[in-house]
Amino acid sequence: MSLNPPVLLKEKEENNSKFVEIQHSQTTSIAAEDPLQNLCLASQEVLQKAQRSGRSKCLKCGGSRMFYCYTCYVPVENVPIQQMPLVKLPLKIDIIKHPNETDGKSTAIHAKLLAPEFVNIYTYPCIPEYEEKDHEVALVFPGPKSVSVKDISFHLQKRIQNNVKGKNDDPEKPFIKRKKTEEQDLNDSNCQDTTLKKIIFIDSTWNQTNKILTDERLQGLLQVELKTRKTCFWRHQKGKPDTFLSTIEAIYYFLVDYHTDILKEKYQGQYDNLLFFYSFMYQLIKNAKCSGDKETRKLIH
């Protein structure tokens, strides 16, 4: 007995719906297994060749390294700099590294290698003074007073206005004159560019951050938190939430959010190459774990 057309149509729609659900489930599963799969990256063939040939010499210090020298911040001999991508960033980045942080395990160096004109790395306690620039500088670090990326401009503007009010709070000046001066300065401040010009990241284990975070040179800076991102770092610290990112992840995700929430532009992979080394190492270690290849893991570490 044949089914009438409406029944057949309904059955076809149900099958299509199930197929879409299965596809979505499979895509979500793959994305969970490899969160870095959809990046717009330059060819990593140069890293594949370097991995096969093993460690190489740093052209500056002569040290034996894999992919790059973590003390000189340059690629090694078998990774020609011409074959590495260079990333243009919308602002400057300062990375403050804890003196006890192991250089060879730091992902902060990736940012310096891939965006050398925009990134500076300082070893604590030798860090810049930021007090005079607190209206155009922010620190990425979670905390009770941290704000989201989209609220940065609002809070920087408030800082400018508070600075103006503080400057004109002179009891010796007549009230009317004080009020006029304050109104003029506030009008001028509204015309000022409140775009963030520099962002600071702390490069250390989470247990080491307190010493740097409490330094008076960083006190009072606007703190920004990346609340919705999850790490896929292979050295994730036990007992810490998965929202605690590696340094290069924090830099990358901050810039993606900054691009869409502050610059109000569509993100099209402009900063993906910041994960050029990171994504390659992630895949290499993932494959090594699956195959039980301890030598590959040692090579990366």
mmCIF file of C-alpha atoms in Angstrom:
data_model
loop_
_atom_site.group_PDB
_atom_site.id
_atom_site.type_symbol
_atom_site.label_atom_id
_atom_site.label_comp_id
_atom_site.label_asym_id
_atom_site.label_seq_id
_atom_site.Cartn_x
_atom_site.Cartn_y
_atom_site.Cartn_z
ATOM 1 C CA MET A 1 0.000 0.000 0.000
ATOM 2 C CA SER A 2 1.531 3.363 -1.024
ATOM 3 C CA LEU A 3 1.742 6.380 1.244
ATOM 4 C CA ASN A 4 0.069 9.589 0.170
ATOM 5 C CA PRO A 5 2.308 12.597 -0.754
ATOM 6 C CA PRO A 6 1.781 14.620 2.499
ATOM 7 C CA VAL A 7 2.941 11.639 4.607
ATOM 8 C CA LEU A 8 6.002 11.146 2.415
ATOM 9 C CA LEU A 9 6.844 14.861 2.638
ATOM 10 C CA LYS A 10 6.549 14.839 6.413
ATOM 11 C CA GLU A 11 8.769 11.752 6.667
ATOM 12 C CA LYS A 12 11.380 13.381 4.421
ATOM 13 C CA GLU A 13 11.411 16.561 6.530
ATOM 14 C CA GLU A 14 11.871 14.512 9.713
ATOM 15 C CA ASN A 15 14.776 12.612 8.158
ATOM 16 C CA ASN A 16 16.387 15.863 6.996
ATOM 17 C CA SER A 17 15.983 17.328 10.466
ATOM 18 C CA LYS A 18 17.648 14.291 12.045
ATOM 19 C CA PHE A 19 20.493 14.490 9.497
ATOM 20 C CA VAL A 20 21.110 18.170 10.333
ATOM 21 C CA GLU A 21 21.116 17.370 14.052
ATOM 22 C CA ILE A 22 23.635 14.557 13.570
ATOM 23 C CA GLN A 23 25.852 16.811 11.411
ATOM 24 C CA HIS A 24 25.695 19.592 14.009
ATOM 25 C CA SER A 25 26.531 17.115 16.772
ATOM 26 C CA GLN A 26 29.502 15.776 14.815
ATOM 27 C CA THR A 27 30.754 19.310 14.040
ATOM 28 C CA THR A 28 30.450 20.320 17.692
ATOM 29 C CA SER A 29 32.312 17.172 18.725
ATOM 30 C CA ILE A 30 35.140 17.840 16.262
ATOM 31 C CA ALA A 31 35.365 21.487 17.377
ATOM 32 C CA ALA A 32 35.575 20.358 21.010
ATOM 33 C CA GLU A 33 38.389 17.956 20.112
ATOM 34 C CA ASP A 34 40.262 20.579 18.081
ATOM 35 C CA PRO A 35 39.214 24.148 19.017
ATOM 36 C CA LEU A 36 41.951 25.594 16.771
ATOM 37 C CA GLN A 37 40.827 23.905 13.549
ATOM 38 C CA ASN A 38 39.128 26.891 11.883
ATOM 39 C CA LEU A 39 41.969 29.408 12.145
ATOM 40 C CA CYS A 40 43.120 31.353 9.078
ATOM 41 C CA LEU A 41 46.806 30.459 9.309
ATOM 42 C CA ALA A 42 49.797 30.850 7.041
ATOM 43 C CA SER A 43 51.331 27.621 5.753
ATOM 44 C CA GLN A 44 52.980 25.675 8.575
ATOM 45 C CA GLU A 45 55.122 23.667 6.177
ATOM 46 C CA VAL A 46 58.239 25.397 7.502
ATOM 47 C CA LEU A 47 57.418 24.116 10.999
ATOM 48 C CA GLN A 48 56.686 20.631 9.695
ATOM 49 C CA LYS A 49 60.137 20.522 8.054
ATOM 50 C CA ALA A 50 61.792 21.873 11.199
ATOM 51 C CA GLN A 51 60.034 19.281 13.350
ATOM 52 C CA ARG A 52 61.263 16.477 11.101
ATOM 53 C CA SER A 53 64.859 17.733 11.114
ATOM 54 C CA GLY A 54 64.938 18.317 14.878
ATOM 55 C CA ARG A 55 66.626 21.017 16.910
ATOM 56 C CA SER A 56 68.554 23.758 15.182
ATOM 57 C CA LYS A 57 70.981 26.543 16.083
ATOM 58 C CA CYS A 58 70.006 30.046 17.180
ATOM 59 C CA LEU A 59 71.810 32.473 14.898
ATOM 60 C CA LYS A 60 72.286 34.921 17.798
ATOM 61 C CA CYS A 61 73.388 32.882 20.803
ATOM 62 C CA GLY A 62 74.199 29.569 19.130
ATOM 63 C CA GLY A 63 71.917 27.641 21.469
ATOM 64 C CA SER A 64 70.193 24.432 20.342
ATOM 65 C CA ARG A 65 66.452 25.099 20.097
ATOM 66 C CA MET A 66 63.250 23.826 18.512
ATOM 67 C CA PHE A 67 61.495 26.290 16.142
ATOM 68 C CA TYR A 68 62.717 29.466 17.921
ATOM 69 C CA CYS A 69 65.115 30.732 20.555
ATOM 70 C CA TYR A 70 63.233 31.588 23.728
ATOM 71 C CA THR A 71 66.067 33.771 25.062
ATOM 72 C CA CYS A 72 66.782 35.820 21.921
ATOM 73 C CA TYR A 73 63.188 35.913 20.599
ATOM 74 C CA VAL A 74 64.201 34.875 17.071
ATOM 75 C CA PRO A 75 63.454 31.807 14.922
ATOM 76 C CA VAL A 76 66.235 29.222 14.653
ATOM 77 C CA GLU A 77 68.328 28.496 11.596
ATOM 78 C CA ASN A 78 65.959 25.963 10.001
ATOM 79 C CA VAL A 79 62.931 28.265 10.348
ATOM 80 C CA PRO A 80 63.665 31.130 7.911
ATOM 81 C CA ILE A 81 62.075 34.356 9.116
ATOM 82 C CA GLN A 82 60.853 35.043 5.570
ATOM 83 C CA GLN A 83 58.575 31.985 5.832
ATOM 84 C CA MET A 84 56.997 33.134 9.085
ATOM 85 C CA PRO A 85 53.865 35.324 9.121
ATOM 86 C CA LEU A 86 54.003 38.839 10.568
ATOM 87 C CA VAL A 87 50.890 40.113 12.346
ATOM 88 C CA LYS A 88 49.834 43.760 12.496
ATOM 89 C CA LEU A 89 48.109 44.669 15.767
ATOM 90 C CA PRO A 90 45.742 47.582 16.539
ATOM 91 C CA LEU A 91 47.637 48.536 19.721
ATOM 92 C CA LYS A 92 50.887 47.964 21.610
ATOM 93 C CA ILE A 93 51.344 45.046 23.989
ATOM 94 C CA ASP A 94 53.564 44.854 27.070
ATOM 95 C CA ILE A 95 54.192 41.415 28.556
ATOM 96 C CA ILE A 96 55.521 41.315 32.120
ATOM 97 C CA LYS A 97 57.269 38.033 32.760
ATOM 98 C CA HIS A 98 57.885 36.615 36.228
ATOM 99 C CA PRO A 99 61.646 36.029 36.759
ATOM 100 C CA ASN A 100 60.967 32.414 37.754
ATOM 101 C CA GLU A 101 58.867 31.658 34.690
ATOM 102 C CA THR A 102 60.651 29.027 32.581
ATOM 103 C CA ASP A 103 61.552 30.666 29.271
ATOM 104 C CA GLY A 104 61.189 27.464 27.272
ATOM 105 C CA LYS A 105 57.625 26.946 28.493
ATOM 106 C CA SER A 106 56.368 30.481 27.908
ATOM 107 C CA THR A 107 53.922 31.117 25.059
ATOM 108 C CA ALA A 108 54.414 34.899 25.409
ATOM 109 C CA ILE A 109 57.417 34.601 23.115
ATOM 110 C CA HIS A 110 55.091 33.627 20.240
ATOM 111 C CA ALA A 111 53.624 37.132 20.294
ATOM 112 C CA LYS A 112 57.072 38.742 20.177
ATOM 113 C CA LEU A 113 58.129 36.505 17.279
ATOM 114 C CA LEU A 114 54.989 37.089 15.214
ATOM 115 C CA ALA A 115 54.316 40.768 15.994
ATOM 116 C CA PRO A 116 57.775 42.112 16.907
ATOM 117 C CA GLU A 117 56.947 45.776 16.205
ATOM 118 C CA PHE A 118 53.976 45.755 18.572
ATOM 119 C CA VAL A 119 55.130 43.551 21.461
ATOM 120 C CA ASN A 120 57.649 44.151 24.252
ATOM 121 C CA ILE A 121 58.577 41.616 26.946
ATOM 122 C CA TYR A 122 59.844 42.817 30.344
ATOM 123 C CA THR A 123 61.194 40.643 33.133
ATOM 124 C CA TYR A 124 59.865 41.722 36.511
ATOM 125 C CA PRO A 125 60.793 43.924 38.393
ATOM 126 C CA CYS A 126 62.187 45.859 35.409
ATOM 127 C CA ILE A 127 58.916 47.231 34.038
ATOM 128 C CA PRO A 128 57.766 50.639 32.703
ATOM 129 C CA GLU A 129 55.902 53.311 34.648
ATOM 130 C CA TYR A 130 52.241 53.532 33.646
ATOM 131 C CA GLU A 131 50.860 56.095 36.106
ATOM 132 C CA GLU A 132 50.722 59.015 33.667
ATOM 133 C CA LYS A 133 49.107 56.836 30.986
ATOM 134 C CA ASP A 134 46.405 55.138 33.065
ATOM 135 C CA HIS A 135 43.670 56.565 30.786
ATOM 136 C CA GLU A 136 45.048 54.728 27.753
ATOM 137 C CA VAL A 137 46.496 51.553 29.287
ATOM 138 C CA ALA A 138 44.760 48.466 30.693
ATOM 139 C CA LEU A 139 45.818 45.211 32.330
ATOM 140 C CA VAL A 140 44.289 41.883 31.358
ATOM 141 C CA PHE A 141 43.752 39.998 34.588
ATOM 142 C CA PRO A 142 40.651 38.588 36.307
ATOM 143 C CA GLY A 143 39.472 40.144 39.552
ATOM 144 C CA PRO A 144 36.514 41.631 41.434
ATOM 145 C CA LYS A 145 36.970 45.017 39.720
ATOM 146 C CA SER A 146 37.677 43.683 36.240
ATOM 147 C CA VAL A 147 35.539 44.907 33.342
ATOM 148 C CA SER A 148 34.662 43.284 30.033
ATOM 149 C CA VAL A 149 36.387 44.276 26.789
ATOM 150 C CA LYS A 150 33.292 46.071 25.471
ATOM 151 C CA ASP A 151 33.272 48.403 28.520
ATOM 152 C CA ILE A 152 36.900 49.549 28.207
ATOM 153 C CA SER A 153 36.209 52.866 26.420
ATOM 154 C CA PHE A 154 33.528 53.850 28.951
ATOM 155 C CA HIS A 155 35.867 53.300 31.907
ATOM 156 C CA LEU A 156 38.807 55.076 30.243
ATOM 157 C CA GLN A 157 36.568 58.100 29.621
ATOM 158 C CA LYS A 158 35.569 58.105 33.294
ATOM 159 C CA ARG A 159 39.250 58.162 34.241
ATOM 160 C CA ILE A 160 39.868 61.237 32.090
ATOM 161 C CA GLN A 161 36.908 63.023 33.665
ATOM 162 C CA ASN A 162 38.014 62.086 37.194
ATOM 163 C CA ASN A 163 41.525 63.363 36.443
ATOM 164 C CA VAL A 164 40.054 66.664 35.236
ATOM 165 C CA LYS A 165 37.909 67.038 38.352
ATOM 166 C CA GLY A 166 40.850 66.239 40.603
ATOM 167 C CA LYS A 167 43.039 68.793 38.848
ATOM 168 C CA ASN A 168 40.468 71.575 39.334
ATOM 169 C CA ASP A 169 39.662 70.742 42.938
ATOM 170 C CA ASP A 170 41.533 73.756 44.288
ATOM 171 C CA PRO A 171 39.894 75.277 47.429
ATOM 172 C CA GLU A 172 41.763 78.554 46.887
ATOM 173 C CA LYS A 173 40.078 79.105 43.517
ATOM 174 C CA PRO A 174 36.655 80.877 43.571
ATOM 175 C CA PHE A 175 33.765 78.430 43.099
ATOM 176 C CA ILE A 176 32.407 80.056 39.892
ATOM 177 C CA LYS A 177 35.854 80.134 38.293
ATOM 178 C CA ARG A 178 36.481 76.559 39.401
ATOM 179 C CA LYS A 179 33.144 75.454 37.878
ATOM 180 C CA LYS A 180 33.803 77.185 34.554
ATOM 181 C CA THR A 181 37.313 75.722 34.343
ATOM 182 C CA GLU A 182 36.008 72.265 35.161
ATOM 183 C CA GLU A 183 33.246 72.500 32.543
ATOM 184 C CA GLN A 184 35.752 73.618 29.914
ATOM 185 C CA ASP A 185 38.186 70.820 30.804
ATOM 186 C CA LEU A 186 35.384 68.238 30.750
ATOM 187 C CA ASN A 187 34.340 69.446 27.308
ATOM 188 C CA ASP A 188 37.948 69.172 26.180
ATOM 189 C CA SER A 189 38.191 65.702 27.704
ATOM 190 C CA ASN A 190 35.149 64.553 25.745
ATOM 191 C CA CYS A 191 37.053 65.424 22.594
ATOM 192 C CA GLN A 192 40.067 63.400 23.688
ATOM 193 C CA ASP A 193 40.760 60.044 22.120
ATOM 194 C CA THR A 194 39.839 57.396 24.687
ATOM 195 C CA THR A 195 40.955 54.541 22.482
ATOM 196 C CA LEU A 196 43.080 52.009 24.315
ATOM 197 C CA LYS A 197 46.691 52.372 23.203
ATOM 198 C CA LYS A 198 48.458 49.698 25.219
ATOM 199 C CA ILE A 199 47.423 46.463 26.895
ATOM 200 C CA ILE A 200 49.453 44.606 29.532
ATOM 201 C CA PHE A 201 49.638 40.862 30.133
ATOM 202 C CA ILE A 202 51.322 39.008 32.997
ATOM 203 C CA ASP A 203 53.300 35.943 31.968
ATOM 204 C CA SER A 204 53.701 33.574 34.914
ATOM 205 C CA THR A 205 52.077 30.656 36.625
ATOM 206 C CA TRP A 206 48.850 31.651 38.361
ATOM 207 C CA ASN A 207 50.481 31.073 41.746
ATOM 208 C CA GLN A 208 53.248 33.577 40.927
ATOM 209 C CA THR A 209 51.050 36.434 39.703
ATOM 210 C CA ASN A 210 50.324 38.061 43.066
ATOM 211 C CA LYS A 211 53.799 39.582 43.434
ATOM 212 C CA ILE A 212 53.515 41.327 40.062
ATOM 213 C CA LEU A 213 49.849 42.240 40.393
ATOM 214 C CA THR A 214 50.408 44.050 43.713
ATOM 215 C CA ASP A 215 53.286 46.144 42.376
ATOM 216 C CA GLU A 216 52.481 49.835 42.879
ATOM 217 C CA ARG A 217 53.289 50.579 39.242
ATOM 218 C CA LEU A 218 50.295 48.458 38.196
ATOM 219 C CA GLN A 219 47.962 49.598 40.954
ATOM 220 C CA GLY A 220 45.051 51.655 39.728
ATOM 221 C CA LEU A 221 45.197 50.434 36.139
ATOM 222 C CA LEU A 222 41.948 49.371 34.562
ATOM 223 C CA GLN A 223 41.669 45.573 34.747
ATOM 224 C CA VAL A 224 40.030 43.595 31.956
ATOM 225 C CA GLU A 225 38.790 40.023 32.160
ATOM 226 C CA LEU A 226 38.130 37.479 29.419
ATOM 227 C CA LYS A 227 35.292 35.561 31.027
ATOM 228 C CA THR A 228 33.946 33.389 28.242
ATOM 229 C CA ARG A 229 37.082 31.884 26.688
ATOM 230 C CA LYS A 230 38.415 28.417 27.527
ATOM 231 C CA THR A 231 41.995 27.206 27.324
ATOM 232 C CA CYS A 232 43.284 24.265 25.316
ATOM 233 C CA PHE A 233 46.833 24.652 26.685
ATOM 234 C CA TRP A 234 48.619 21.338 27.141
ATOM 235 C CA ARG A 235 50.269 22.586 30.359
ATOM 236 C CA HIS A 236 47.035 23.674 32.040
ATOM 237 C CA GLN A 237 47.557 24.021 35.794
ATOM 238 C CA LYS A 238 45.680 21.514 37.918
ATOM 239 C CA GLY A 239 42.985 22.934 40.158
ATOM 240 C CA LYS A 240 42.511 26.055 38.018
ATOM 241 C CA PRO A 241 39.363 26.728 35.933
ATOM 242 C CA ASP A 242 39.534 26.253 32.172
ATOM 243 C CA THR A 243 38.976 29.992 31.715
ATOM 244 C CA PHE A 244 42.575 30.550 32.917
ATOM 245 C CA LEU A 245 44.299 31.001 29.562
ATOM 246 C CA SER A 246 47.898 30.672 28.461
ATOM 247 C CA THR A 247 49.497 34.035 27.643
ATOM 248 C CA ILE A 248 49.260 33.725 23.863
ATOM 249 C CA GLU A 249 45.625 32.586 24.113
ATOM 250 C CA ALA A 250 44.804 35.611 26.290
ATOM 251 C CA ILE A 251 46.485 37.963 23.812
ATOM 252 C CA TYR A 252 44.706 36.405 20.838
ATOM 253 C CA TYR A 253 41.229 36.291 22.374
ATOM 254 C CA PHE A 254 41.556 39.814 23.747
ATOM 255 C CA LEU A 255 42.411 41.144 20.275
ATOM 256 C CA VAL A 256 39.498 39.281 18.656
ATOM 257 C CA ASP A 257 37.065 40.781 21.203
ATOM 258 C CA TYR A 258 38.696 44.212 20.905
ATOM 259 C CA HIS A 259 38.303 44.100 17.120
ATOM 260 C CA THR A 260 34.575 43.369 17.274
ATOM 261 C CA ASP A 261 33.525 45.147 20.500
ATOM 262 C CA ILE A 262 35.703 48.291 20.387
ATOM 263 C CA LEU A 263 36.721 48.789 16.756
ATOM 264 C CA LYS A 264 33.240 47.594 15.693
ATOM 265 C CA GLU A 265 34.652 45.738 12.706
ATOM 266 C CA LYS A 266 33.908 42.257 11.429
ATOM 267 C CA TYR A 267 36.604 39.816 12.472
ATOM 268 C CA GLN A 268 38.059 37.950 9.498
ATOM 269 C CA GLY A 269 41.071 36.187 10.985
ATOM 270 C CA GLN A 270 43.365 39.222 11.147
ATOM 271 C CA TYR A 271 45.139 37.980 14.312
ATOM 272 C CA ASP A 272 44.873 34.212 13.795
ATOM 273 C CA ASN A 273 48.557 33.915 12.927
ATOM 274 C CA LEU A 274 49.410 34.838 16.513
ATOM 275 C CA LEU A 275 48.589 31.155 17.086
ATOM 276 C CA PHE A 276 50.945 30.035 14.286
ATOM 277 C CA PHE A 277 53.322 28.226 16.671
ATOM 278 C CA TYR A 278 50.744 27.471 19.340
ATOM 279 C CA SER A 279 48.293 25.645 17.065
ATOM 280 C CA PHE A 280 51.116 23.622 15.504
ATOM 281 C CA MET A 281 52.445 22.546 18.903
ATOM 282 C CA TYR A 282 48.927 21.785 20.099
ATOM 283 C CA GLN A 283 48.326 19.427 17.176
ATOM 284 C CA LEU A 284 51.791 17.888 17.494
ATOM 285 C CA ILE A 285 51.318 17.102 21.172
ATOM 286 C CA LYS A 286 47.770 15.876 20.601
ATOM 287 C CA ASN A 287 49.026 13.456 17.948
ATOM 288 C CA ALA A 288 51.924 12.382 20.168
ATOM 289 C CA LYS A 289 49.556 11.614 23.034
ATOM 290 C CA CYS A 290 47.351 9.511 20.754
ATOM 291 C CA SER A 291 50.315 7.550 19.403
ATOM 292 C CA GLY A 292 52.189 7.389 22.708
ATOM 293 C CA ASP A 293 55.165 9.160 21.099
ATOM 294 C CA LYS A 294 57.107 10.401 24.135
ATOM 295 C CA GLU A 295 60.033 11.611 22.033
ATOM 296 C CA THR A 296 57.899 14.161 20.177
ATOM 297 C CA ARG A 297 56.560 15.515 23.449
ATOM 298 C CA LYS A 298 60.098 15.827 24.815
ATOM 299 C CA LEU A 299 61.148 17.666 21.657
ATOM 300 C CA ILE A 300 58.412 20.272 22.125
ATOM 301 C CA HIS A 301 59.029 20.678 25.852
#
